[in-house]
Coordinates of C-alpha atoms in Angstrom, one line a residue:
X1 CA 182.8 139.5 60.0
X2 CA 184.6 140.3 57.2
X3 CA 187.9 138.3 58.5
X4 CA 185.4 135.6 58.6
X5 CA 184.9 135.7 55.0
X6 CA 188.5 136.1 54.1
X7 CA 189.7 133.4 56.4
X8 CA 187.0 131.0 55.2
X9 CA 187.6 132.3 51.6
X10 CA 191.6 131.1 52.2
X11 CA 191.2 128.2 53.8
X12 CA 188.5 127.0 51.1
X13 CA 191.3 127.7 48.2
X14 CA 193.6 125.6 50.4
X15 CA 191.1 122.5 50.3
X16 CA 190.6 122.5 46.9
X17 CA 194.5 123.1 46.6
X18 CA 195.7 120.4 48.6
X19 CA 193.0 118.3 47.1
X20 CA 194.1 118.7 43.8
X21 CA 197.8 118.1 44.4
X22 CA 196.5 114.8 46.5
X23 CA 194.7 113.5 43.3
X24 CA 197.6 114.0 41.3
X25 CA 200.0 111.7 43.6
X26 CA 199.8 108.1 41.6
X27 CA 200.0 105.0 43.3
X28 CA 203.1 102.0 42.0
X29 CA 200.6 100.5 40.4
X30 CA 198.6 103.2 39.1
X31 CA 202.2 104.5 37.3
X32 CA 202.8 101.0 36.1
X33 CA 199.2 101.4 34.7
X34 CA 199.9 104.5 32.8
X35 CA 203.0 103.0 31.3
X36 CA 201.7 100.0 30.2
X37 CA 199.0 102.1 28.9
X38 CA 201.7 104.0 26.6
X39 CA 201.2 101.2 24.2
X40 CA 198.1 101.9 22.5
X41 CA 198.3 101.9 19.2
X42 CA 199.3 99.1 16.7
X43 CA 201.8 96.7 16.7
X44 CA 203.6 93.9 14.4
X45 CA 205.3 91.2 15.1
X46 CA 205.4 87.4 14.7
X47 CA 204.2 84.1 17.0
X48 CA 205.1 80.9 16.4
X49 CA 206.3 82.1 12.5
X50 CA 202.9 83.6 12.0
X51 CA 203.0 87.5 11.1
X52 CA 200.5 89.1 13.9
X53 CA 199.2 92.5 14.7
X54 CA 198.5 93.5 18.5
X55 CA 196.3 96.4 19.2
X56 CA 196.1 98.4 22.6
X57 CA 193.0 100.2 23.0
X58 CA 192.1 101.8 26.4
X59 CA 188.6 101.4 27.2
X60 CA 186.6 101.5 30.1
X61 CA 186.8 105.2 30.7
X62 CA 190.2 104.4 30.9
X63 CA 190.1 102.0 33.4
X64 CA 191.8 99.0 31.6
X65 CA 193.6 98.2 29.0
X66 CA 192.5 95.7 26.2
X67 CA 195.0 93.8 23.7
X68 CA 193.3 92.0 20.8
X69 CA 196.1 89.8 19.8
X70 CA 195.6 89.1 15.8
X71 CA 197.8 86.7 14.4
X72 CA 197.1 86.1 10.5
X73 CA 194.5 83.0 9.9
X74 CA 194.4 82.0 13.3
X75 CA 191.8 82.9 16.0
X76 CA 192.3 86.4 17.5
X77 CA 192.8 86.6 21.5
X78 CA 192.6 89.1 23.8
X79 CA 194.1 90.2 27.1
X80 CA 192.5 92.9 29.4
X81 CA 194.7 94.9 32.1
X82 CA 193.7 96.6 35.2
X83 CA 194.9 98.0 38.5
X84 CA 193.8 95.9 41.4
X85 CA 194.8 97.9 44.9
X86 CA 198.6 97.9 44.7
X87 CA 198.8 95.2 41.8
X88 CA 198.0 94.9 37.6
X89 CA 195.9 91.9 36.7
X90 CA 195.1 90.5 33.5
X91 CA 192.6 88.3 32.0
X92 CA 193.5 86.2 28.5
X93 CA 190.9 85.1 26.6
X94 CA 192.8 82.4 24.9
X95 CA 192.3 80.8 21.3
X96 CA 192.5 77.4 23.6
X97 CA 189.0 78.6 24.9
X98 CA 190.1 79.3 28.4
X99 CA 190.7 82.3 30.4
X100 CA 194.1 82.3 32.6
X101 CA 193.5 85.3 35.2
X102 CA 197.0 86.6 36.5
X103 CA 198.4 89.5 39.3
X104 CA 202.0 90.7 39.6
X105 CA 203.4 91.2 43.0
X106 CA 202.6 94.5 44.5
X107 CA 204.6 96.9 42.4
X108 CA 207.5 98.5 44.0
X109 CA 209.1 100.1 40.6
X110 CA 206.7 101.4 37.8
X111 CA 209.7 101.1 35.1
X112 CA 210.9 97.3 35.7
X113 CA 208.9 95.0 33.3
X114 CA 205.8 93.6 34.5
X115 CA 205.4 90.5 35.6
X116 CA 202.0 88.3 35.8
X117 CA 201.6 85.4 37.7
X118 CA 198.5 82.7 37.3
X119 CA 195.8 83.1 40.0
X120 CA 193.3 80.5 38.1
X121 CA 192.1 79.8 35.3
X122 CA 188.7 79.4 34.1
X123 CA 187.0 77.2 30.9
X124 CA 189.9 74.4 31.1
X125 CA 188.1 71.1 30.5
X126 CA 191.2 68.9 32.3
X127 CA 194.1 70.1 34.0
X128 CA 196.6 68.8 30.9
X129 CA 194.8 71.2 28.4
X130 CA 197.0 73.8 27.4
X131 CA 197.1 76.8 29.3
X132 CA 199.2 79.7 29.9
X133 CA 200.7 80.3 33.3
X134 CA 202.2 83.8 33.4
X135 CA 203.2 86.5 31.5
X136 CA 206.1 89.5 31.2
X137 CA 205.8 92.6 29.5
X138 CA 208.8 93.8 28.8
X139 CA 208.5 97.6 27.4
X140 CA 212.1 98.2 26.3
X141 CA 211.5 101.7 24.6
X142 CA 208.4 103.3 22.9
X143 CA 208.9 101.3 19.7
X144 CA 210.0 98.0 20.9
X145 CA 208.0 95.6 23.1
X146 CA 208.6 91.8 24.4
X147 CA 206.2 89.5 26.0
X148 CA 207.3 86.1 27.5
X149 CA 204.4 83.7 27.6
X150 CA 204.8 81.1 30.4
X151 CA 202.5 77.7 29.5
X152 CA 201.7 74.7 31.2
X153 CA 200.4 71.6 28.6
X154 CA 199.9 67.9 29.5
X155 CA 201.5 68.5 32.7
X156 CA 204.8 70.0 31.0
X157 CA 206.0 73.8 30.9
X158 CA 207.6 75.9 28.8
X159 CA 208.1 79.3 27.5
X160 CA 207.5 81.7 24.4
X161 CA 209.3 84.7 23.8
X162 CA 207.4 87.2 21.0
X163 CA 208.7 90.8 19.9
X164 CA 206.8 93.4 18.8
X165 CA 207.6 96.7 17.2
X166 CA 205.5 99.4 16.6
X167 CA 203.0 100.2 13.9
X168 CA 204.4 104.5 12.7
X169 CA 201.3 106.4 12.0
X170 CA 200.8 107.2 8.4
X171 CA 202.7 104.1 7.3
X172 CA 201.1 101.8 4.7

């Protein structure tokens, strides 16, 4: 009786062992997540000439990842990121009043930059309204950041490349 106990004892504390190392293994995209997720914080930068603040915020109970995209005297926008099975998708909730909803590929490296591709968009009133098409985060090291904007307006495409750097706590 009392091996009972012990072997059952054992081979509980192995359950909850293995279970906890099982939890700990991260999927691609999960990894990718957490990286991207290394941006909270504040961030300056410029678009189209116009100084503008980003601000990561992970919300959500950590789930996703929201971007409120400031630029000075202009509308603010704001992007959300997620996992989605072995994928990132985000959402933009553009200044144009639309909402371009994009997926990368399934991700095979967490450290290569992340690129999002246009799955639909939603609130365009006519195809040739402006809209953007895709998007790359390019995380070059914890201070510096890159996003390339892919757009698609009155039937013509084109690209816009923005760099960020980040905001040091405790400066003014």
């Amino acid at each position: 009786m009392k091996w009972n106990i012990v072997f059952g004892s054992v081979g509980m504390a192995l359950s909850v062992i293995a279970s906890a190392a099982l939890a700990g293994d991260k999927t691609k995209s999960e990894q990718a997540f957490d990286r991207l997720s290394s941006l909270k914080g504040e961030w300056n930068g410029q678009i189209d000439g116009v100084n503008t603040t980003l601000i990561y915020t992970l919300t959500a109970n950590g789930s996703a990842l929201m971007e409120q995209c400031r630029p000075e005297k202009r509308p603010e926008m704001i992007t959300l990121f997620t996992v989605d099975g072995d994928h990132l998708i985000a959402i933009h909730y553009c200044s144009a009043k639309n909402q371009p909803q994009m997926a990368t590929s399934p991700i095979t490296d967490a450290q290569k930059p992340l690129e999002f591709s246009l799955v639909r968009v939603t609130g365009l009133q006519s195809p040739d309204d402006f809209h953007n098409t895709g998007l790359t985060v390019i995380q070059e090291d914890n201070d510096h950041l890159t996003q390339e904007w892919s757009y698609q307006h009155r039937g013509k495409t084109g690209k816009n490349i923005f760099r960020f750097t980040r905001v040091c706590q405790g400066a003014s």
